[in-house]
PDB file of C-alpha atoms and ligand atoms in Angstrom:
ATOM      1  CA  UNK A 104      95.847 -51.719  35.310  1.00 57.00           C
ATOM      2  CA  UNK A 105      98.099 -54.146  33.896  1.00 72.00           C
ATOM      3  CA  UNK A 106     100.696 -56.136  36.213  1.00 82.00           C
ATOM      4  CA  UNK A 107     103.778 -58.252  35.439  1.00 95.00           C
ATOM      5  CA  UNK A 108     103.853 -62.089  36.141  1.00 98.00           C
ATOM      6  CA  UNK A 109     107.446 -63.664  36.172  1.00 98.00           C
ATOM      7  CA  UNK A 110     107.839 -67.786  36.180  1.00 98.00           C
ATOM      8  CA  UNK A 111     110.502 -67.864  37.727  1.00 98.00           C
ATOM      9  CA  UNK A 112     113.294 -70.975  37.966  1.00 98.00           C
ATOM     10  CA  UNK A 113     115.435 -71.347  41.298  1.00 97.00           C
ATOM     11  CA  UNK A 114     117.593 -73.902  39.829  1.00 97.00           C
ATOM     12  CA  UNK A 115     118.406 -76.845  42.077  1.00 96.00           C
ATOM     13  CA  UNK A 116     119.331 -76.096  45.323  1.00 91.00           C
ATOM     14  CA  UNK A 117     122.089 -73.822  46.214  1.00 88.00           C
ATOM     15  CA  UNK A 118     121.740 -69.822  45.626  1.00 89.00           C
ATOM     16  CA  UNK A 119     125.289 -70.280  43.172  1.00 92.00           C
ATOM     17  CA  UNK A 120     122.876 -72.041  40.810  1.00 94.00           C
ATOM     18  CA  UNK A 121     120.296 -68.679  40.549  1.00 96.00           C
ATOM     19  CA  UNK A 122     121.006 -66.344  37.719  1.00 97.00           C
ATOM     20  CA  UNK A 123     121.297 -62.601  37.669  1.00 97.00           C
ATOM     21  CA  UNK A 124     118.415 -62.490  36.248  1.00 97.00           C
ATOM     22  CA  UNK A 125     116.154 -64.213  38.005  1.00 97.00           C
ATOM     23  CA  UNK A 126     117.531 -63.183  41.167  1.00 96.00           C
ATOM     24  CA  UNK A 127     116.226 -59.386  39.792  1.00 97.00           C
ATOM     25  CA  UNK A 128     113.118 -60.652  39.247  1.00 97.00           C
ATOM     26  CA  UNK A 129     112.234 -62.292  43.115  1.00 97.00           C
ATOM     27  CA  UNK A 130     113.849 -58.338  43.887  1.00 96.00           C
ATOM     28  CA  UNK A 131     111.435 -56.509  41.919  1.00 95.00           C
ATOM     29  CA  UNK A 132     108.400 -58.949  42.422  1.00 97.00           C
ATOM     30  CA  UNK A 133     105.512 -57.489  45.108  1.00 97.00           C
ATOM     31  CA  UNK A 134     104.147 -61.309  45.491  1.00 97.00           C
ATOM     32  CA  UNK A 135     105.623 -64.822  45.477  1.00 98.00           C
ATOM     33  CA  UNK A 136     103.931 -68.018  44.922  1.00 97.00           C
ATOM     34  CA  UNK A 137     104.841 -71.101  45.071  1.00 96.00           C
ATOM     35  CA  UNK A 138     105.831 -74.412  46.331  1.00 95.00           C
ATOM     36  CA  UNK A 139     106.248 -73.989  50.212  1.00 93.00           C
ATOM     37  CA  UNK A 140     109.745 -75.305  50.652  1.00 92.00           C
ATOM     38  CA  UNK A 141     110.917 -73.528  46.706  1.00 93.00           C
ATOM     39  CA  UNK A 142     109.289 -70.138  48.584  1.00 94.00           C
ATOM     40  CA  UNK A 143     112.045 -70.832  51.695  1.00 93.00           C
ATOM     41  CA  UNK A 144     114.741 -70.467  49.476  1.00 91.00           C
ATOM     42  CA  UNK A 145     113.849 -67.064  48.321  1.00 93.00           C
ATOM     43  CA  UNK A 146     115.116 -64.609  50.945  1.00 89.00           C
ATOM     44  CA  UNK A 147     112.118 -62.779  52.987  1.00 89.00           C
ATOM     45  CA  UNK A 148     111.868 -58.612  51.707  1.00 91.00           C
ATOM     46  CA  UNK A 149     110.011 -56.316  53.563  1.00 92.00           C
ATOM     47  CA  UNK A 150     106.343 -55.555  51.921  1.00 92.00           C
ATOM     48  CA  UNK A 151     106.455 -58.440  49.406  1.00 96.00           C
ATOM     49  CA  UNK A 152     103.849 -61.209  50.315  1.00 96.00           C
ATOM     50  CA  UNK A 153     104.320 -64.513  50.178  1.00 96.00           C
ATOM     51  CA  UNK A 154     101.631 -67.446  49.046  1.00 96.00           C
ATOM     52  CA  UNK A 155     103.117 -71.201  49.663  1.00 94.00           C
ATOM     53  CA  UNK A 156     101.039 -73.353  48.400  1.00 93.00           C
ATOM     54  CA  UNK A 157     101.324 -77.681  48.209  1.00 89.00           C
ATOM     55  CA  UNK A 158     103.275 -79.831  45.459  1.00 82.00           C
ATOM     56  CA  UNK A 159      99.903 -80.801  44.300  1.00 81.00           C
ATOM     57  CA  UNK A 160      98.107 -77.447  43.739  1.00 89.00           C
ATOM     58  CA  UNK A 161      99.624 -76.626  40.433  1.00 92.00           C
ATOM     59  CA  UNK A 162      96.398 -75.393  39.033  1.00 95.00           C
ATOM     60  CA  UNK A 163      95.038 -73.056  41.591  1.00 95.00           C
ATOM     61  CA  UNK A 164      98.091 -71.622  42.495  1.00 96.00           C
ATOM     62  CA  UNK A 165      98.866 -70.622  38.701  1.00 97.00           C
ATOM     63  CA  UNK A 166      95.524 -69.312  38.305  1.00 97.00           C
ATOM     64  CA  UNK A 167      95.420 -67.563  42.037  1.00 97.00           C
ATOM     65  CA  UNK A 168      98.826 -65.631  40.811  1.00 98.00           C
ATOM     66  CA  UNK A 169      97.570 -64.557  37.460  1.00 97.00           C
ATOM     67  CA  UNK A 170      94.667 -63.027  39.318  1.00 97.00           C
ATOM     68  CA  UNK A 171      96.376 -60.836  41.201  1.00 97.00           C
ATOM     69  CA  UNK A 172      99.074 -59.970  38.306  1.00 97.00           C
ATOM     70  CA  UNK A 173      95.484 -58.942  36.347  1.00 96.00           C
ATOM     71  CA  UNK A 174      95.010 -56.867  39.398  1.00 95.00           C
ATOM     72  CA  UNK A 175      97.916 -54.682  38.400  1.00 96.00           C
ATOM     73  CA  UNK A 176     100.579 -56.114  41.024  1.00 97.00           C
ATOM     74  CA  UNK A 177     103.696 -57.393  40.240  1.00 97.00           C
ATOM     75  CA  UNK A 178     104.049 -61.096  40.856  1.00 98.00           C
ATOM     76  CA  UNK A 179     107.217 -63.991  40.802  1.00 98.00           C
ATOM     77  CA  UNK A 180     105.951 -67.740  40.604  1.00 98.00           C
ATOM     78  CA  UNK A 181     108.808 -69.820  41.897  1.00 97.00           C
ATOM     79  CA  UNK A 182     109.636 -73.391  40.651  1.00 97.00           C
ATOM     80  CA  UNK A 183     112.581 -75.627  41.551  1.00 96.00           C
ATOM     81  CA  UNK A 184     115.422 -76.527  38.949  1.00 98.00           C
ATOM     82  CA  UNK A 185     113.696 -74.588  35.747  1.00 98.00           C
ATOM     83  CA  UNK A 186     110.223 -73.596  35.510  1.00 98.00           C
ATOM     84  CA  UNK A 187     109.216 -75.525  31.874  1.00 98.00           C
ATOM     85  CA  UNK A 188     110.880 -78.864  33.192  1.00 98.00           C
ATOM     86  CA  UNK A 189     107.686 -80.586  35.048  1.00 97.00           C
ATOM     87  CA  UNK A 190     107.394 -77.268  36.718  1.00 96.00           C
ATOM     88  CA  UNK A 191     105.085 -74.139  36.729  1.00 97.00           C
ATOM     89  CA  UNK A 192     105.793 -72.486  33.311  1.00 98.00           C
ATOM     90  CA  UNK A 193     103.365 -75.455  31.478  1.00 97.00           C
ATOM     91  CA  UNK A 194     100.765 -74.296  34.594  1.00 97.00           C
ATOM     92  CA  UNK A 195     100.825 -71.061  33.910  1.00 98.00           C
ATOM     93  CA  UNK A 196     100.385 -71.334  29.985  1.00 98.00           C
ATOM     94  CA  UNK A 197      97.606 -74.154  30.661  1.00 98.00           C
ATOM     95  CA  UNK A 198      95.827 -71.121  32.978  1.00 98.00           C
ATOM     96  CA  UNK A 199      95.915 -68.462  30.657  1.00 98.00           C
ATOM     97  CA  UNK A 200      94.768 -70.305  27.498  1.00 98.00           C
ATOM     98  CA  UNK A 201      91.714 -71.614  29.665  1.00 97.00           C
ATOM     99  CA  UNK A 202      91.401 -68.606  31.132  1.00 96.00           C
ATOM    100  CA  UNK A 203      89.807 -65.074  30.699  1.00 96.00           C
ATOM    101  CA  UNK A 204      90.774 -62.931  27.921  1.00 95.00           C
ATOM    102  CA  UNK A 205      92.163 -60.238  30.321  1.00 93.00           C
ATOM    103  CA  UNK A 206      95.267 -62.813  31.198  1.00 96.00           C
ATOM    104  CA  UNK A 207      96.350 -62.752  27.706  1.00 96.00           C
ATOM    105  CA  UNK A 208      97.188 -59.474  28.030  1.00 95.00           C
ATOM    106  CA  UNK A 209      99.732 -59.338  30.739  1.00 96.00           C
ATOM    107  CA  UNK A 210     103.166 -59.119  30.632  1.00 97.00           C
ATOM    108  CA  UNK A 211     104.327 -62.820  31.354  1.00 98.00           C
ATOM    109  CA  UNK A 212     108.021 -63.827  31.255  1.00 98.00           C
ATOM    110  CA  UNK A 213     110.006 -67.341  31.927  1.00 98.00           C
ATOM    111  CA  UNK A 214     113.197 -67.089  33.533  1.00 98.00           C
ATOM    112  CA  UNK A 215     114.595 -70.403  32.916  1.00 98.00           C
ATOM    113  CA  UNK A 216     117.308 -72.229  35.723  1.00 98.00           C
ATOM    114  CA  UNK A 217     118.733 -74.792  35.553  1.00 98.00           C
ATOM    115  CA  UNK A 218     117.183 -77.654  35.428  1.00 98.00           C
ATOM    116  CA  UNK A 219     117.653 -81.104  37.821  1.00 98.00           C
ATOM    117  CA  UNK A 220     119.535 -83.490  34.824  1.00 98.00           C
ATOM    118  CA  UNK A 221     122.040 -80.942  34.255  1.00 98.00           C
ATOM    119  CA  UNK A 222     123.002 -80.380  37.684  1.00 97.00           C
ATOM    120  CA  UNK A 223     123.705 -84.065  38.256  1.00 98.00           C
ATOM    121  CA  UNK A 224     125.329 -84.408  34.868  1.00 98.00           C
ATOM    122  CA  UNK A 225     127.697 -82.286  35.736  1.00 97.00           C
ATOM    123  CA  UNK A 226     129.162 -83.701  38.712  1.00 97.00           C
ATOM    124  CA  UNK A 227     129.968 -86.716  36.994  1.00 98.00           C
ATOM    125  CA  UNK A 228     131.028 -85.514  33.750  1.00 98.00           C
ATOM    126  CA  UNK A 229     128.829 -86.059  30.884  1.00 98.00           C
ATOM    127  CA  UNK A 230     126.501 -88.825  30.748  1.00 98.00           C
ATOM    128  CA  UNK A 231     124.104 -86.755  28.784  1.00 98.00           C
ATOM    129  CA  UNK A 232     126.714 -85.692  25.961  1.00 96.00           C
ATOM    130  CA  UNK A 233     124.826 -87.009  23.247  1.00 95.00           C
ATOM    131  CA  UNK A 234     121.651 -87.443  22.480  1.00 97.00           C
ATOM    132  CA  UNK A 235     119.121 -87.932  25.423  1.00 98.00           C
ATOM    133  CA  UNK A 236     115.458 -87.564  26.478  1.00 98.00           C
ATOM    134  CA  UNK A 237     113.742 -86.433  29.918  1.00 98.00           C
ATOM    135  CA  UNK A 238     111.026 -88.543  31.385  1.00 98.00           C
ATOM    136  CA  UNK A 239     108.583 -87.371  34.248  1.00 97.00           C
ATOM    137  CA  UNK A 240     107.959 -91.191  35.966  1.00 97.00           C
ATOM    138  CA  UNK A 241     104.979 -89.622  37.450  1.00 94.00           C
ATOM    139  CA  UNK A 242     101.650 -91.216  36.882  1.00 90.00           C
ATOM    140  CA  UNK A 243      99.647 -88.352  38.419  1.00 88.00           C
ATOM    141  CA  UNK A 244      99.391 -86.367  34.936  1.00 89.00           C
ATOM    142  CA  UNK A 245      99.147 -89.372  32.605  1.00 93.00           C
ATOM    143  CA  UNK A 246      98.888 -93.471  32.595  1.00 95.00           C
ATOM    144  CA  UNK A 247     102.052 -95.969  33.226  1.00 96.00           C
ATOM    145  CA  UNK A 248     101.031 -97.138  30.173  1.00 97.00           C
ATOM    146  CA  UNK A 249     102.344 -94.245  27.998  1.00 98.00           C
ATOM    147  CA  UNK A 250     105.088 -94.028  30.698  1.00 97.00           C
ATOM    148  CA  UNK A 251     106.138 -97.708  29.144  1.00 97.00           C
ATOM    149  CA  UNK A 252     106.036 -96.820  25.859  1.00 98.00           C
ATOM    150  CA  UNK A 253     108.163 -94.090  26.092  1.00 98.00           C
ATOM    151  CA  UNK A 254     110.315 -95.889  28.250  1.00 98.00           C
ATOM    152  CA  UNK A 255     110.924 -98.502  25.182  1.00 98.00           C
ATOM    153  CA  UNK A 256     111.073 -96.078  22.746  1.00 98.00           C
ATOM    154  CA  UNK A 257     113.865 -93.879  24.344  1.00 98.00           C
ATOM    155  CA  UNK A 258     116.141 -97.019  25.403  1.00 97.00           C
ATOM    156  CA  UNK A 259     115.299 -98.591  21.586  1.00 96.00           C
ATOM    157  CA  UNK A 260     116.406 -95.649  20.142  1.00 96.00           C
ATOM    158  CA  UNK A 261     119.449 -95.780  21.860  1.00 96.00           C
ATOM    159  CA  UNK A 262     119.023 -92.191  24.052  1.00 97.00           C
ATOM    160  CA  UNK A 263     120.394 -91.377  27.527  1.00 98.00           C
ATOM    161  CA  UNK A 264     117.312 -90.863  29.824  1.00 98.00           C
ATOM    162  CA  UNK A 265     116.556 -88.708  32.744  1.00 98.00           C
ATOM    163  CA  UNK A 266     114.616 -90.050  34.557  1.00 98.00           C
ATOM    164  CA  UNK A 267     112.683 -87.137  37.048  1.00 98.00           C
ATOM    165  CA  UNK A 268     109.951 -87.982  40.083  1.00 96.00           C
ATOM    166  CA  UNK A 269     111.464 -91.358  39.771  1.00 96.00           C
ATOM    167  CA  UNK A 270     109.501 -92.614  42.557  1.00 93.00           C
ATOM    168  CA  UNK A 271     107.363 -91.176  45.909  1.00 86.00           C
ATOM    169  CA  UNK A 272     105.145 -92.136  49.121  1.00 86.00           C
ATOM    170  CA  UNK A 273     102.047 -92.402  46.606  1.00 86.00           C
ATOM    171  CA  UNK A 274     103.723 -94.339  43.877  1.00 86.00           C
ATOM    172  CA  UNK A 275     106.277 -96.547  44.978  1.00 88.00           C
ATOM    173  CA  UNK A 276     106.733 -99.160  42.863  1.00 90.00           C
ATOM    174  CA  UNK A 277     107.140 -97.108  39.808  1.00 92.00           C
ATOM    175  CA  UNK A 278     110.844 -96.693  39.465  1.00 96.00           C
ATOM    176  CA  UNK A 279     111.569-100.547  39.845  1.00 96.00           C
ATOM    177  CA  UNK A 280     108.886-101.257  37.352  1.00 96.00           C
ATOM    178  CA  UNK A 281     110.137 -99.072  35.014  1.00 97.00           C
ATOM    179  CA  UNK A 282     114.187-100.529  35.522  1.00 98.00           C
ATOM    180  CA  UNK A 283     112.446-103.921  34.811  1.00 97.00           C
ATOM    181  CA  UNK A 284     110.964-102.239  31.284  1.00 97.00           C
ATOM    182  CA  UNK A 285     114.611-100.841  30.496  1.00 98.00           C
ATOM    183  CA  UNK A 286     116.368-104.084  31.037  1.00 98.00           C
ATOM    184  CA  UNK A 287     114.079-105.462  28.152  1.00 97.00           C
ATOM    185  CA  UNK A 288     116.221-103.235  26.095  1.00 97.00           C
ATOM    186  CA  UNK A 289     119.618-102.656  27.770  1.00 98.00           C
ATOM    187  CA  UNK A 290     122.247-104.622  28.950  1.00 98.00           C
ATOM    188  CA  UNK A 291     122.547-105.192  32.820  1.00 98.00           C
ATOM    189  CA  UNK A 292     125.949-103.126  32.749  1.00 98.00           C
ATOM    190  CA  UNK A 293     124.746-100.087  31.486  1.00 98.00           C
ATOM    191  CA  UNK A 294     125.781 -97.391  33.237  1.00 98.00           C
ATOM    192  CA  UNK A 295     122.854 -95.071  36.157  1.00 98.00           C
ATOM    193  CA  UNK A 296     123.558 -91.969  38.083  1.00 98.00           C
ATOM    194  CA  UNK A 297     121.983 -91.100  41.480  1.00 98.00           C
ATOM    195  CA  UNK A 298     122.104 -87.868  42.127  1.00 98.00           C
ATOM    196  CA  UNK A 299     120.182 -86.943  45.202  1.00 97.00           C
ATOM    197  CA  UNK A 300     119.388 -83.226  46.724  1.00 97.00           C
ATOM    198  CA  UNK A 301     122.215 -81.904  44.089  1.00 96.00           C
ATOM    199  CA  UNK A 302     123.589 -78.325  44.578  1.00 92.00           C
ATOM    200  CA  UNK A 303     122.056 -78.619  49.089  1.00 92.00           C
ATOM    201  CA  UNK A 304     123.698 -79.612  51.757  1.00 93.00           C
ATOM    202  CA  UNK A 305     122.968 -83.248  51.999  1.00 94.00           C
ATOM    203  CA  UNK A 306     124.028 -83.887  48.231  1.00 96.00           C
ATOM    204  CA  UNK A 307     124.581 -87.445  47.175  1.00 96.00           C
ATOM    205  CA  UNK A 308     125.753 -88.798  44.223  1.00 96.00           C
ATOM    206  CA  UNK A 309     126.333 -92.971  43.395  1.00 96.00           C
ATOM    207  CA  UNK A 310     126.914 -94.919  40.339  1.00 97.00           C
ATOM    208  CA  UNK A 311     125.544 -98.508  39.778  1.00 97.00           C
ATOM    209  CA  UNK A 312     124.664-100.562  36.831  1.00 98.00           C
ATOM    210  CA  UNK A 313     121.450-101.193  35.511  1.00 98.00           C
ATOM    211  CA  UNK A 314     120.816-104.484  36.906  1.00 97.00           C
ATOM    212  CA  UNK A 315     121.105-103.512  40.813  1.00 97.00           C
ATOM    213  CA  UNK A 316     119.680 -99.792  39.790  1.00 97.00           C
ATOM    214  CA  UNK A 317     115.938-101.422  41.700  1.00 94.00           C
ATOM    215  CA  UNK A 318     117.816-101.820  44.850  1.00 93.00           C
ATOM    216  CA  UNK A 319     119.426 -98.203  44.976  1.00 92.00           C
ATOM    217  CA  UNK A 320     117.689 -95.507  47.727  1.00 90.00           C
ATOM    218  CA  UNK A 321     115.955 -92.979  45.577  1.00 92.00           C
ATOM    219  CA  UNK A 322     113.426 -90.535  46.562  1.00 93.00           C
ATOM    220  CA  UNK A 323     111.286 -87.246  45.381  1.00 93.00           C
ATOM    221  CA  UNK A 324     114.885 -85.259  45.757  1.00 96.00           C
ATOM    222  CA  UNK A 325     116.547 -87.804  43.112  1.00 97.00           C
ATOM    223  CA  UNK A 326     117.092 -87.439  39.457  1.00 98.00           C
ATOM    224  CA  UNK A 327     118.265 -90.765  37.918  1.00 98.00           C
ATOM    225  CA  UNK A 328     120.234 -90.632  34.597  1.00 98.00           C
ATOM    226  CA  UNK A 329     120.120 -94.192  32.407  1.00 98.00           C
ATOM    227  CA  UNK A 330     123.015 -94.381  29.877  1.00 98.00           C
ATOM    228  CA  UNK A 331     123.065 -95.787  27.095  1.00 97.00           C
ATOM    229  CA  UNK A 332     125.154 -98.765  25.105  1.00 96.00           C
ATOM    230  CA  UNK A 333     127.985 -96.599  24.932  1.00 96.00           C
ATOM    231  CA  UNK A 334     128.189 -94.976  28.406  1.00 97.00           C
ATOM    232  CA  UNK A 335     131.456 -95.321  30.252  1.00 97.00           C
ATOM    233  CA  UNK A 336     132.607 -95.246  33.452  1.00 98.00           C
ATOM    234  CA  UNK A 337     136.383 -94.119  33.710  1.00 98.00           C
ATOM    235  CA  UNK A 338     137.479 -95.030  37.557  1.00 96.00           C
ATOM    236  CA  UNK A 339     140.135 -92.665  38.308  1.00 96.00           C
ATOM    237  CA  UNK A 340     142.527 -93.179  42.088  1.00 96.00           C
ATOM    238  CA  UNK A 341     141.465 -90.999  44.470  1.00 96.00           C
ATOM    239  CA  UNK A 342     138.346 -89.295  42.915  1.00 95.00           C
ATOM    240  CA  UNK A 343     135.144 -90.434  41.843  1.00 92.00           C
ATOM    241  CA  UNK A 344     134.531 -92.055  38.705  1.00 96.00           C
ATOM    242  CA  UNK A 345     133.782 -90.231  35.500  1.00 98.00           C
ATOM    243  CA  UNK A 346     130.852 -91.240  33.577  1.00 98.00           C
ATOM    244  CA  UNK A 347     130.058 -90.285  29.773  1.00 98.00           C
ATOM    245  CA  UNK A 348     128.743 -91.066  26.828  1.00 97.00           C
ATOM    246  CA  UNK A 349     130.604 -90.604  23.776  1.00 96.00           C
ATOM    247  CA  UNK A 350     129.755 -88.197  20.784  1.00 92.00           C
ATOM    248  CA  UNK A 351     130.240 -90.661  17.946  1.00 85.00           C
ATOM    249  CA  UNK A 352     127.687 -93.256  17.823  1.00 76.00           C
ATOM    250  CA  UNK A 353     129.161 -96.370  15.520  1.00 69.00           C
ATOM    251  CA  UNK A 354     126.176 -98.555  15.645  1.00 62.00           C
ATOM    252  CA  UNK A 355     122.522 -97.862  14.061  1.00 63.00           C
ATOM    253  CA  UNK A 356     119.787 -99.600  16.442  1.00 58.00           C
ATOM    254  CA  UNK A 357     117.247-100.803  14.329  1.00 49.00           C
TER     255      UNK A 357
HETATM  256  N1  SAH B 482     111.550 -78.069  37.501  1.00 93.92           N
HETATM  257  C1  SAH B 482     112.437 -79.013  38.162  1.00 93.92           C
HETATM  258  C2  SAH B 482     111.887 -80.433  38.130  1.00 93.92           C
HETATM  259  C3  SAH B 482     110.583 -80.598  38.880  1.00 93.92           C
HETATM  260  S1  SAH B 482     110.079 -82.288  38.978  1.00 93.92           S
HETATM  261  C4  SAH B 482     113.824 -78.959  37.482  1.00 93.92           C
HETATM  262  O1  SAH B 482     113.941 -78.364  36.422  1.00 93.92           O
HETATM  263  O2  SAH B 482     114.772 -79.508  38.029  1.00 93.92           O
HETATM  264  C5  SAH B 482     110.819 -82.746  40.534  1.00 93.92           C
HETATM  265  C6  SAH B 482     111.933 -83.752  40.317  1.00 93.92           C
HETATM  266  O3  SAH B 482     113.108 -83.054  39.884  1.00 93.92           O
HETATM  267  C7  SAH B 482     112.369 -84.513  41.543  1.00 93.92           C
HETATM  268  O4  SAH B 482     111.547 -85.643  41.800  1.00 93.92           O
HETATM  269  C8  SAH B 482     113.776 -84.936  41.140  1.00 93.92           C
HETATM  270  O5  SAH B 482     113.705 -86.034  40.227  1.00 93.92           O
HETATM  271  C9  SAH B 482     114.256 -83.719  40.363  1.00 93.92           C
HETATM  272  N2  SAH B 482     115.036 -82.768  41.200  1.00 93.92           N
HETATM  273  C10 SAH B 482     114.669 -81.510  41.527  1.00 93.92           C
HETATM  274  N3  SAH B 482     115.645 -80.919  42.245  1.00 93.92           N
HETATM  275  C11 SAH B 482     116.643 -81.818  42.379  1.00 93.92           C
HETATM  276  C12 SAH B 482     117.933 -81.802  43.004  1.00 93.92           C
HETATM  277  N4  SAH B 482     118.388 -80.723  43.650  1.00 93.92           N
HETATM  278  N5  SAH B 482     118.701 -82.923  42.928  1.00 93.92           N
HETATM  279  C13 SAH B 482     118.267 -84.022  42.268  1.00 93.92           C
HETATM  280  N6  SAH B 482     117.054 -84.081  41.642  1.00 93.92           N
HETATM  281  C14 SAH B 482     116.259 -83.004  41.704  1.00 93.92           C
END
């Protein structure tokens, strides 16, 4: 008996932000696992079971849904924003290449969403319009260390950066540390986004400048963007300001 098991993205918040298509797949899927408050979003169906699980439990919960897709049911694993963006698709692929041979034979599709940086982009216009990177500041899954060394390499290299996890209960210290590493490389103007709980209710977007970016209220529901040199703020009367970066690049950074 073979099932079906369908990573599933939820994009970031609101149901607007689900596709067709993975809105079909939470239809058709017999069991849901996932993140406890992700699973909330999904609307309860009669006879489908549902399996919340905590932020932490990446692991077992990818391998506990690929065990019952093996069993011949058909299963959705939900993750917020897309699911290969920090997120459960990476899990799931990490699972079946550890795991028995039996997993490599089921029917496993990604249904991408979209994703936190491009939610908050685009309700400020287009700070990520040319060349950027996306940075996890999470030092759960790898050392600060490389965390710095990206961080240098992203701002030397002149990209915009989103910055995801920027900071939590367990590491809180993290996201000023690493605004102190990007000021090493960028001037104190350049422009960074806040945008908190984009595309819920409590949505919150702010713009500040590098050098007070320590003191801004962020949290495990905020995605930071950094500019770069060329970022721009346009203030406009009576709206909020625009923020982009520019498609032609005149200087080379060495
Ligand atoms: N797979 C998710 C990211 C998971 S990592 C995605 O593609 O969006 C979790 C981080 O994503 C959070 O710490 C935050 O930085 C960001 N994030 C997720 N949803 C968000 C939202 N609605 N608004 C702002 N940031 C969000």
């Amino acid at each position: 008996m073979s099932g079906r098991l369908a990573v599933v993205g939820l994009g970031p918040g609101d149901e607007r932000y689900l596709t067709l298509e993975a809105a079909a797949a939470l239809a058709d899927a017999q069991a849901l696992y996932g993140y406890g408050p992700y699973l909330d979003r999904v609307p309860a169906r009669a006879g489908q079971s549902r399996h919340p699980s905590d932020n932490r439990e990446e692991a077992a919960r990818a391998a506990a849904a690929l065990h019952q897709a093996a069993q011949g049911v058909n299963v959705a694993v939900v993750s917020g924003g897309d699911p290969g963006v920090f997120a459960m698709a990476a899990a799931i692929c990490e699972q079946i290449a550890d795991g028995p041979d039996s997993w490599r034979e089921l029917d496993v599709v990604f249904i991408p969403g979209i994703t936190a940086m491009l939610a908050v982009a685009a309700r400020i216009g287009a700070p990520l319009g040319h060349d950027f990177c996306a940075l996890s500041l999470s030092d759960n899954l790898k050392p600060w260390a490389l965390i710095e060394r990206r961080l240098d390499a992203a701002a030397q290299a002149g990209f915009a950066i989103a910055l995801y996890n920027p900071i939590s209960r367990a590491r809180p210290w993290q996201f000023a540390s690493a605004v102190k590493r990007l000021r090493r490389h960028l001037p104190p103007t350049t422009p960074v986004i806040f945008g908190r709980a984009v595309g819920r209710p409590d949505e919150c977007i702010a713009v500040t400048a590098l050098e007070t970016a320590a003191n801004e209220p962020a949290d495990m529901a905020t995605l930071v963007v950094v500019g770069t040199r060329e970022t721009r703020v346009v203030e406009r009367p009576g709206r909020s300001p625009l923020v982009y970066t520019p498609r032609a690049m005149s200087e080379v950074i060495a």
